[in-house]
């Protein structure tokens, strides 16, 4: 007599097990790549260096050039560089030098917002690709408007990197050296500009200014490709989209007797439903949803007092630094009659920028990197730096000026690591890209962009460069005072806070809470501990 077998409702068919395995693999987060934290820092520093080499190159005499001139006797000399080839007046030349800022300011918040729905590492690849083609376009430009548009696109490409690189470094730096690593990264700013002056001068002097831009594009191209071909890294606070889709499905399947029904339902949601065709309203809601999230993030930042105070101090600080970089050589020439004002101011800025930035990060780490300690270092370094810079412009002796001004700049540049540390740690991990983006936008819109013309207006009014320099330097006291307020504000380091809602015990544990580089290190440690 044959015994009738009743199928177990809880038993999963072998073919269904295969489907589940394939589905699970599809939803798993990418495995860590060959990157190590030090390699990540090194590559990001080279990219940052290239960004600022470009800024220095376009400002160099070899690339920027000059208009042609004619003497009263009728002897004329042809113009050189961009200004000479395109016959630009000083206003057009000034617009060209800052055109990249338009793209940078517009695109920074956009890239930061997209980081919540697109892998941030891939966004950096997109930005570097735009940067590469834009710099090549500068070399191929044929008039003022064509090169201006390309310069704007250079700013768009740089925006993704500026917003997202610092959070990646902050994630993977050793706990006791976070500010030092940030300082190394931001040290590339003065070093890159200085290298750009030399690079642009050599290329423009020996060949043609266009080759300077072609060279930059060639150097950046491998990094743009790397952003697409390498397995993407994850930022702390950002889980892979596939893992987010899978979390609800796994929690429903876990312990459920009707596995097949759940799996089919989940797979239907996961599979690309291209045959159904996207609706217009869906895209409309996506755009509105992204705009709504962006506005909510801005509201969160504005309510974060620590962030607001930090950025306000940074704006006042950048107001002075921006005007120094533009008017400093001219003020030095008129006050102290320097014959090589460009070289002197450039040399002081390079040396003091590198040493000051590294020292600031090192000191904060030795103090134990916390938000209150960062505010203490910011206010103290800026106050002392303001005193030395103010005193420098009071001396009539050139040598006394150089000594005091060098010490002042050394102290002032020590702020780069601490100020960005606060921006990264006073918000939740998922808010760091928008935090960095809005900080960048704010310090440029309200800081260095208006400072140069305002100082020019002041000089036209008082007609005394010493008085103008002293009034400008006094703004550093305001920056120090604002950062003093931050010391007394209640602050919380939110680096380890979850950006996603807390998971219950039934939810999937697959959503990563640490960056992939940290996971890789942890895996190696566990394997080495096994017998």
Coordinates of C-alpha atoms in Angstrom, one line a residue:
X1 CA 0.0 0.0 0.0
X2 CA 1.5 3.3 -1.1
X3 CA 1.8 5.9 1.5
X4 CA 0.7 9.4 0.3
X5 CA 3.3 12.0 1.0
X6 CA 2.0 15.4 2.1
X7 CA 4.4 18.2 1.3
X8 CA 5.7 20.2 4.2
X9 CA 4.4 23.8 3.8
X10 CA 7.6 25.1 5.5
X11 CA 9.9 23.1 3.3
X12 CA 11.6 25.1 0.5
X13 CA 12.0 23.5 -2.9
X14 CA 15.6 23.2 -4.1
X15 CA 14.9 25.4 -7.1
X16 CA 13.6 28.0 -4.7
X17 CA 16.7 27.7 -2.6
X18 CA 18.8 28.5 -5.7
X19 CA 16.5 31.5 -6.4
X20 CA 16.9 32.7 -2.8
X21 CA 20.7 32.4 -3.0
X22 CA 20.9 34.3 -6.3
X23 CA 18.6 36.9 -4.9
X24 CA 20.6 37.2 -1.7
X25 CA 23.8 37.6 -3.7
X26 CA 22.2 40.3 -5.8
X27 CA 21.2 42.2 -2.7
X28 CA 24.5 41.9 -0.8
X29 CA 26.7 45.0 -0.5
X30 CA 29.9 45.2 -2.6
X31 CA 32.9 43.6 -1.1
X32 CA 35.8 45.9 -0.1
X33 CA 38.2 46.7 -2.9
X34 CA 42.0 46.8 -2.9
X35 CA 41.9 50.2 -1.3
X36 CA 43.5 50.7 2.1
X37 CA 43.0 53.8 4.2
X38 CA 46.4 55.2 3.3
X39 CA 45.9 54.5 -0.4
X40 CA 42.6 56.3 -0.2
X41 CA 44.2 59.3 1.5
X42 CA 47.1 59.3 -1.0
X43 CA 44.8 59.2 -4.1
X44 CA 42.5 61.8 -2.7
X45 CA 45.4 64.1 -1.9
X46 CA 46.7 63.8 -5.5
X47 CA 43.2 64.6 -6.9
X48 CA 42.9 67.6 -4.5
X49 CA 46.4 68.7 -5.6
X50 CA 45.4 68.6 -9.3
X51 CA 42.2 70.7 -8.5
X52 CA 44.3 73.5 -7.1
X53 CA 47.1 73.1 -9.6
X54 CA 44.4 74.1 -12.2
X55 CA 43.6 77.2 -10.1
X56 CA 47.2 78.2 -9.9
X57 CA 47.9 77.5 -13.5
X58 CA 45.1 79.7 -14.9
X59 CA 46.3 82.6 -12.6
X60 CA 50.0 82.2 -13.7
X61 CA 51.5 84.6 -16.1
X62 CA 52.4 81.8 -18.5
X63 CA 48.8 80.8 -18.9
X64 CA 46.8 83.9 -18.1
X65 CA 49.2 86.2 -20.0
X66 CA 48.7 89.8 -20.8
X67 CA 47.3 92.2 -23.5
X68 CA 49.4 93.5 -26.4
X69 CA 50.8 97.0 -26.0
X70 CA 51.8 99.8 -28.3
X71 CA 54.2 102.6 -27.6
X72 CA 53.7 106.2 -28.8
X73 CA 56.4 105.6 -31.4
X74 CA 54.2 102.9 -33.0
X75 CA 56.1 99.9 -31.8
X76 CA 53.6 97.2 -30.7
X77 CA 54.1 93.9 -28.9
X78 CA 51.6 91.0 -29.2
X79 CA 49.7 89.8 -26.3
X80 CA 50.4 86.5 -24.5
X81 CA 48.4 83.7 -22.9
X82 CA 44.6 83.6 -22.6
X83 CA 44.2 87.4 -22.3
X84 CA 46.3 88.1 -25.3
X85 CA 44.8 85.5 -27.6
X86 CA 41.2 86.4 -26.8
X87 CA 41.9 90.1 -26.3
X88 CA 40.2 90.2 -22.9
X89 CA 39.9 93.4 -20.9
X90 CA 40.7 93.2 -17.1
X91 CA 37.0 92.8 -16.3
X92 CA 36.6 89.8 -18.6
X93 CA 39.9 88.4 -17.3
X94 CA 38.7 88.7 -13.7
X95 CA 35.4 86.9 -14.6
X96 CA 37.4 84.1 -16.2
X97 CA 39.5 83.6 -13.1
X98 CA 36.4 83.1 -10.9
X99 CA 33.9 81.5 -13.4
X100 CA 34.6 78.0 -11.9
X101 CA 33.1 79.3 -8.7
X102 CA 29.6 79.5 -10.3
X103 CA 29.6 75.8 -11.2
X104 CA 31.1 74.9 -7.8
X105 CA 28.5 76.7 -5.8
X106 CA 25.5 75.5 -7.8
X107 CA 26.7 71.8 -8.1
X108 CA 28.0 71.2 -4.5
X109 CA 24.5 71.0 -2.9
X110 CA 23.2 68.9 -5.8
X111 CA 26.0 66.3 -5.5
X112 CA 25.6 66.2 -1.7
X113 CA 21.8 65.6 -2.0
X114 CA 22.3 62.9 -4.6
X115 CA 24.6 61.0 -2.3
X116 CA 21.6 59.7 -0.5
X117 CA 20.3 57.9 -3.6
X118 CA 23.5 57.3 -5.6
X119 CA 26.7 55.7 -4.4
X120 CA 28.9 58.7 -3.3
X121 CA 32.1 57.0 -4.7
X122 CA 30.4 56.8 -8.1
X123 CA 29.4 60.5 -7.8
X124 CA 33.1 61.4 -7.4
X125 CA 33.8 59.4 -10.6
X126 CA 31.1 61.5 -12.4
X127 CA 32.5 64.7 -11.1
X128 CA 36.1 63.9 -12.0
X129 CA 34.9 62.9 -15.6
X130 CA 33.2 66.3 -16.0
X131 CA 36.4 68.0 -14.7
X132 CA 38.6 66.1 -17.1
X133 CA 36.6 67.0 -20.2
X134 CA 36.1 70.6 -19.0
X135 CA 39.8 71.2 -18.6
X136 CA 40.5 69.7 -22.0
X137 CA 37.7 72.0 -23.3
X138 CA 39.6 75.0 -21.9
X139 CA 42.6 74.0 -24.1
X140 CA 40.3 73.8 -27.1
X141 CA 38.4 77.0 -26.4
X142 CA 38.2 79.7 -29.2
X143 CA 36.8 82.8 -27.5
X144 CA 35.8 84.3 -24.1
X145 CA 32.5 82.6 -23.8
X146 CA 33.7 79.1 -24.7
X147 CA 36.4 79.1 -22.1
X148 CA 34.1 80.7 -19.5
X149 CA 31.6 77.9 -19.9
X150 CA 34.4 75.3 -19.7
X151 CA 35.6 77.0 -16.5
X152 CA 32.1 76.8 -15.0
X153 CA 32.1 73.0 -15.8
X154 CA 35.4 72.7 -14.1
X155 CA 33.7 74.0 -11.0
X156 CA 30.8 71.5 -11.4
X157 CA 33.3 68.6 -11.6
X158 CA 35.2 69.8 -8.6
X159 CA 32.0 70.1 -6.6
X160 CA 31.4 66.4 -6.2
X161 CA 34.9 65.8 -4.9
X162 CA 34.9 68.7 -2.5
X163 CA 31.6 67.6 -0.9
X164 CA 32.4 63.9 -0.6
X165 CA 36.1 63.4 -0.2
X166 CA 36.4 64.7 3.3
X167 CA 33.7 62.3 4.7
X168 CA 35.5 59.3 3.1
X169 CA 38.8 60.4 4.7
X170 CA 37.1 61.0 8.1
X171 CA 35.5 57.5 7.9
X172 CA 38.8 55.6 7.4
X173 CA 41.4 57.7 9.3
X174 CA 42.7 56.2 12.5
X175 CA 40.7 57.4 15.5
X176 CA 43.7 59.2 17.1
X177 CA 44.7 60.9 13.8
X178 CA 41.5 62.0 12.2
X179 CA 42.3 65.7 12.2
X180 CA 45.8 65.1 11.1
X181 CA 44.6 63.2 8.1
X182 CA 42.1 66.0 7.2
X183 CA 45.0 68.5 7.6
X184 CA 47.1 66.5 5.2
X185 CA 44.3 66.6 2.7
X186 CA 43.7 70.3 3.0
X187 CA 47.5 71.0 2.9
X188 CA 47.2 70.3 -0.8
X189 CA 45.3 73.6 -1.3
X190 CA 48.3 76.0 -0.8
X191 CA 50.7 73.4 -2.2
X192 CA 48.6 72.9 -5.3
X193 CA 48.2 76.6 -6.0
X194 CA 51.9 77.1 -5.7
X195 CA 52.7 74.2 -8.0
X196 CA 50.1 75.5 -10.4
X197 CA 52.0 78.9 -10.6
X198 CA 55.2 77.0 -11.5
X199 CA 53.5 74.5 -13.9
X200 CA 51.6 77.2 -15.7
X201 CA 54.6 79.4 -16.0
X202 CA 56.8 76.7 -17.4
X203 CA 54.3 75.3 -19.9
X204 CA 53.1 78.7 -21.0
X205 CA 56.6 80.0 -21.3
X206 CA 58.1 77.1 -23.3
X207 CA 55.1 75.9 -25.4
X208 CA 51.6 77.2 -25.5
X209 CA 49.1 77.9 -22.6
X210 CA 46.6 75.4 -24.1
X211 CA 49.0 72.5 -23.3
X212 CA 48.8 73.3 -19.6
X213 CA 45.1 72.4 -19.6
X214 CA 45.7 69.3 -21.8
X215 CA 48.3 68.1 -19.3
X216 CA 45.8 68.5 -16.4
X217 CA 43.2 66.5 -18.2
X218 CA 45.6 63.7 -18.9
X219 CA 46.7 63.5 -15.3
X220 CA 43.2 63.4 -14.0
X221 CA 41.8 60.9 -16.5
X222 CA 43.0 57.7 -14.6
X223 CA 41.3 58.9 -11.4
X224 CA 38.1 59.5 -13.3
X225 CA 38.2 56.0 -14.7
X226 CA 39.0 54.6 -11.3
X227 CA 35.8 56.1 -9.9
X228 CA 33.8 53.8 -12.3
X229 CA 35.8 50.6 -12.6
X230 CA 36.6 50.1 -9.0
X231 CA 34.1 48.5 -6.6
X232 CA 32.4 51.4 -4.9
X233 CA 33.2 52.3 -1.3
X234 CA 30.4 53.1 1.1
X235 CA 30.2 56.1 3.4
X236 CA 29.2 55.7 7.0
X237 CA 25.5 56.4 7.3
X238 CA 24.7 55.4 3.7
X239 CA 23.6 51.8 3.1
X240 CA 23.6 50.4 -0.5
X241 CA 20.3 50.9 -2.2
X242 CA 20.0 47.1 -2.8
X243 CA 20.5 46.4 0.9
X244 CA 17.8 48.9 1.8
X245 CA 15.4 47.2 -0.6
X246 CA 16.2 43.8 0.8
X247 CA 15.9 44.7 4.5
X248 CA 12.1 44.7 4.5
X249 CA 11.9 41.6 2.3
X250 CA 14.3 39.6 4.6
X251 CA 12.4 40.6 7.8
X252 CA 9.2 39.4 6.3
X253 CA 10.7 36.1 4.9
X254 CA 12.4 35.3 8.2
X255 CA 10.2 32.9 10.2
X256 CA 7.4 33.0 7.7
X257 CA 5.9 29.7 6.5
X258 CA 4.9 31.0 3.2
X259 CA 8.4 31.6 1.9
X260 CA 7.6 31.1 -1.8
X261 CA 4.9 33.7 -1.8
X262 CA 7.1 36.3 0.1
X263 CA 10.0 35.6 -2.2
X264 CA 7.9 36.1 -5.4
X265 CA 6.5 39.3 -4.0
X266 CA 9.9 40.7 -3.1
X267 CA 11.4 39.6 -6.4
X268 CA 8.7 41.4 -8.3
X269 CA 9.6 44.6 -6.4
X270 CA 13.3 44.1 -7.0
X271 CA 13.2 43.2 -10.8
X272 CA 13.4 46.1 -13.2
X273 CA 9.9 46.6 -14.4
X274 CA 10.8 48.2 -17.7
X275 CA 8.0 46.5 -19.5
X276 CA 5.4 48.5 -17.5
X277 CA 7.0 51.8 -18.5
X278 CA 7.7 54.7 -16.1
X279 CA 5.0 57.2 -15.5
X280 CA 5.5 60.9 -15.7
X281 CA 4.1 61.4 -12.2
X282 CA 6.6 59.0 -10.8
X283 CA 9.5 61.1 -12.1
X284 CA 7.8 64.2 -10.8
X285 CA 7.4 62.8 -7.3
X286 CA 11.1 61.7 -7.4
X287 CA 12.2 65.2 -8.1
X288 CA 9.9 66.7 -5.5
X289 CA 11.0 64.1 -3.0
X290 CA 14.7 65.0 -3.6
X291 CA 13.9 68.7 -3.3
X292 CA 12.0 68.1 -0.1
X293 CA 14.9 66.1 1.4
X294 CA 17.3 68.8 0.5
X295 CA 15.2 71.5 2.2
X296 CA 14.8 69.3 5.3
X297 CA 18.6 68.8 5.4
X298 CA 19.1 72.6 5.2
X299 CA 16.6 73.1 8.0
X300 CA 18.5 70.6 10.2
X301 CA 21.8 72.4 9.5
X302 CA 20.3 75.8 10.4
X303 CA 18.9 74.4 13.7
X304 CA 22.3 73.0 14.6
X305 CA 23.9 75.8 16.5
X306 CA 27.4 74.3 16.6
X307 CA 27.4 74.1 12.8
X308 CA 26.0 77.6 12.3
X309 CA 28.6 79.2 14.6
X310 CA 31.4 77.2 13.0
X311 CA 30.4 78.3 9.5
X312 CA 29.9 82.0 10.6
X313 CA 33.4 82.0 12.0
X314 CA 34.7 80.3 8.8
X315 CA 33.0 83.0 6.6
X316 CA 34.7 85.8 8.5
X317 CA 38.0 84.0 8.3
X318 CA 37.7 83.3 4.6
X319 CA 36.7 87.0 4.0
X320 CA 40.3 87.9 5.1
X321 CA 42.1 85.1 3.5
X322 CA 40.4 85.7 0.1
X323 CA 41.3 89.4 0.1
X324 CA 44.9 88.7 1.3
X325 CA 45.4 86.4 -1.7
X326 CA 44.2 88.9 -4.2
X327 CA 45.3 92.3 -2.7
X328 CA 48.3 91.2 -0.6
X329 CA 51.0 91.6 -3.2
X330 CA 49.7 95.0 -4.3
X331 CA 49.4 96.2 -0.7
X332 CA 53.0 94.9 0.0
X333 CA 54.3 96.7 -3.1
X334 CA 52.7 100.0 -2.1
X335 CA 53.5 99.9 1.6
X336 CA 57.0 98.4 1.6
X337 CA 58.0 98.9 -2.1
X338 CA 58.7 95.2 -2.6
X339 CA 60.2 94.5 -6.0
X340 CA 59.1 90.9 -5.9
X341 CA 55.8 91.1 -4.0
X342 CA 54.3 88.2 -5.9
X343 CA 57.2 85.9 -5.1
X344 CA 57.4 87.0 -1.5
X345 CA 53.7 86.7 -0.6
X346 CA 53.5 83.5 -2.6
X347 CA 56.5 81.9 -0.8
X348 CA 55.1 82.9 2.7
X349 CA 51.7 81.5 1.9
X350 CA 53.1 78.2 0.6
X351 CA 55.4 77.5 3.5
X352 CA 53.1 78.8 6.2
X353 CA 50.1 77.1 4.6
X354 CA 51.6 73.7 4.6
X355 CA 53.3 73.9 8.0
X356 CA 50.3 75.6 9.7
X357 CA 47.7 73.2 8.3
X358 CA 49.7 70.1 9.3
X359 CA 50.4 71.6 12.8
X360 CA 46.8 72.5 13.4
X361 CA 45.7 68.9 12.8
X362 CA 48.5 67.4 14.8
X363 CA 47.8 69.7 17.8
X364 CA 44.1 68.9 17.9
X365 CA 44.7 65.2 17.8
X366 CA 47.2 65.6 20.7
X367 CA 44.5 67.6 22.6
X368 CA 42.1 64.7 21.9
X369 CA 39.9 65.6 19.0
X370 CA 36.5 66.9 20.3
X371 CA 34.3 69.7 19.1
X372 CA 34.9 71.9 22.2
X373 CA 38.7 71.4 21.8
X374 CA 38.4 72.2 18.1
X375 CA 36.7 75.5 18.9
X376 CA 39.4 76.3 21.5
X377 CA 42.1 75.7 19.0
X378 CA 40.3 77.7 16.3
X379 CA 39.7 80.7 18.5
X380 CA 43.2 80.7 20.1
X381 CA 45.1 80.3 16.8
X382 CA 43.0 82.9 15.0
X383 CA 43.2 85.4 17.8
X384 CA 47.0 85.1 18.0
X385 CA 47.3 85.1 14.2
X386 CA 45.2 88.3 14.0
X387 CA 47.5 89.9 16.6
X388 CA 50.7 89.1 14.6
X389 CA 49.2 90.0 11.2
X390 CA 47.8 93.3 12.6
X391 CA 51.2 94.2 14.2
X392 CA 53.0 93.3 10.9
X393 CA 51.2 96.0 9.0
X394 CA 52.0 98.5 11.8
X395 CA 55.8 98.2 11.3
X396 CA 57.6 100.4 8.8
X397 CA 60.5 97.9 8.5
X398 CA 60.1 95.4 5.7
X399 CA 62.0 92.7 7.6
X400 CA 59.9 93.1 10.8
X401 CA 56.7 92.9 8.6
X402 CA 57.9 89.7 7.0
X403 CA 58.7 88.0 10.3
X404 CA 55.4 89.0 12.0
X405 CA 53.3 88.3 9.0
X406 CA 54.8 84.8 8.5
X407 CA 54.1 83.9 12.2
X408 CA 50.5 85.3 11.8
X409 CA 49.8 83.2 8.7
X410 CA 51.3 80.1 10.3
X411 CA 48.8 80.5 13.1
X412 CA 45.9 81.4 10.8
X413 CA 46.4 78.3 8.6
X414 CA 46.3 76.0 11.6
X415 CA 42.5 76.3 11.5
X416 CA 41.9 74.2 8.4
X417 CA 41.8 70.8 10.1
X418 CA 39.8 71.8 13.2
X419 CA 37.1 73.8 11.3
X420 CA 36.4 70.9 8.9
X421 CA 36.5 68.4 11.8
X422 CA 33.6 70.3 13.4
X423 CA 31.6 70.3 10.1
X424 CA 32.0 66.5 9.8
X425 CA 31.3 65.6 13.4
X426 CA 28.5 67.9 14.5
X427 CA 26.0 66.2 12.2
X428 CA 24.9 62.7 11.6
X429 CA 27.0 60.6 9.1
X430 CA 24.4 60.9 6.3
X431 CA 24.4 64.7 6.7
X432 CA 28.2 65.1 6.2
X433 CA 28.2 65.6 2.4
X434 CA 25.5 68.4 2.6
X435 CA 27.3 69.8 5.6
X436 CA 30.6 70.1 3.7
X437 CA 28.8 71.4 0.5
X438 CA 26.9 74.2 2.3
X439 CA 30.0 75.2 4.2
X440 CA 31.8 75.6 0.9
X441 CA 29.0 77.5 -0.6
X442 CA 28.7 79.8 2.4
X443 CA 32.4 80.7 2.8
X444 CA 32.6 81.6 -0.9
X445 CA 29.3 83.5 -1.3
X446 CA 29.7 85.5 1.9
X447 CA 33.5 85.3 2.3
X448 CA 36.1 85.5 -0.4
X449 CA 33.8 86.4 -3.3
X450 CA 32.6 89.8 -1.9
X451 CA 35.8 90.6 0.1
X452 CA 38.0 91.5 -2.8
X453 CA 35.7 94.1 -4.4
X454 CA 34.7 95.5 -0.9
X455 CA 38.4 96.0 0.0
X456 CA 38.9 97.7 -3.4
X457 CA 36.0 100.1 -2.5
X458 CA 37.6 100.8 0.9
X459 CA 41.0 101.5 -0.7
X460 CA 39.4 103.9 -3.2
X461 CA 37.8 105.7 -0.2
X462 CA 40.8 106.0 2.2
X463 CA 43.6 105.8 -0.5
X464 CA 46.0 104.3 2.1
X465 CA 47.0 100.7 1.7
X466 CA 48.3 100.4 5.3
X467 CA 44.9 101.5 6.7
X468 CA 43.0 99.2 4.3
X469 CA 45.2 96.3 5.4
X470 CA 44.6 97.0 9.1
X471 CA 40.9 97.2 8.6
X472 CA 40.8 94.0 6.7
X473 CA 43.0 92.2 9.3
X474 CA 40.7 93.3 12.1
X475 CA 38.0 91.0 10.7
X476 CA 40.1 88.1 12.0
X477 CA 39.3 89.2 15.5
X478 CA 35.6 88.9 14.7
X479 CA 36.2 85.3 13.4
X480 CA 38.0 84.4 16.7
X481 CA 35.2 85.9 18.7
X482 CA 32.6 83.9 16.9
X483 CA 34.5 80.7 17.4
X484 CA 34.9 81.5 21.2
X485 CA 31.1 81.2 21.4
X486 CA 31.3 77.7 20.1
X487 CA 33.4 76.6 23.1
X488 CA 30.4 77.2 25.4
X489 CA 27.7 75.7 23.2
X490 CA 26.5 72.2 24.2
X491 CA 27.8 69.9 21.5
X492 CA 27.5 66.2 20.6
X493 CA 29.9 64.3 18.4
X494 CA 27.4 62.5 16.1
X495 CA 30.0 60.4 14.1
X496 CA 28.7 57.1 15.6
X497 CA 25.0 58.0 15.4
X498 CA 22.9 55.9 13.0
X499 CA 21.5 57.9 10.1
X500 CA 18.9 55.3 9.5
X501 CA 16.0 54.5 11.9
X502 CA 17.0 51.9 14.5
X503 CA 16.5 48.4 13.3
X504 CA 14.4 45.8 15.2
X505 CA 15.7 42.3 15.9
X506 CA 13.7 41.0 13.0
X507 CA 15.3 43.4 10.5
X508 CA 18.2 42.4 8.3
X509 CA 21.6 42.8 9.7
X510 CA 23.1 43.2 6.3
X511 CA 22.9 47.0 6.2
X512 CA 26.4 48.2 6.8
X513 CA 27.0 50.6 9.6
X514 CA 30.7 51.0 9.0
X515 CA 32.7 51.9 5.9
X516 CA 33.9 49.1 3.7
X517 CA 37.6 49.9 4.5
X518 CA 36.9 49.5 8.2
X519 CA 35.0 46.2 7.5
X520 CA 38.1 45.0 5.6
X521 CA 40.4 45.8 8.5
X522 CA 38.0 44.1 10.9
X523 CA 37.8 41.0 8.7
X524 CA 41.6 40.8 8.6
X525 CA 41.8 41.2 12.4
X526 CA 39.2 38.4 13.0
X527 CA 41.0 36.0 10.7
X528 CA 44.3 36.6 12.4
X529 CA 42.8 35.9 15.8
X530 CA 41.4 32.5 14.6
X531 CA 43.5 29.4 15.7

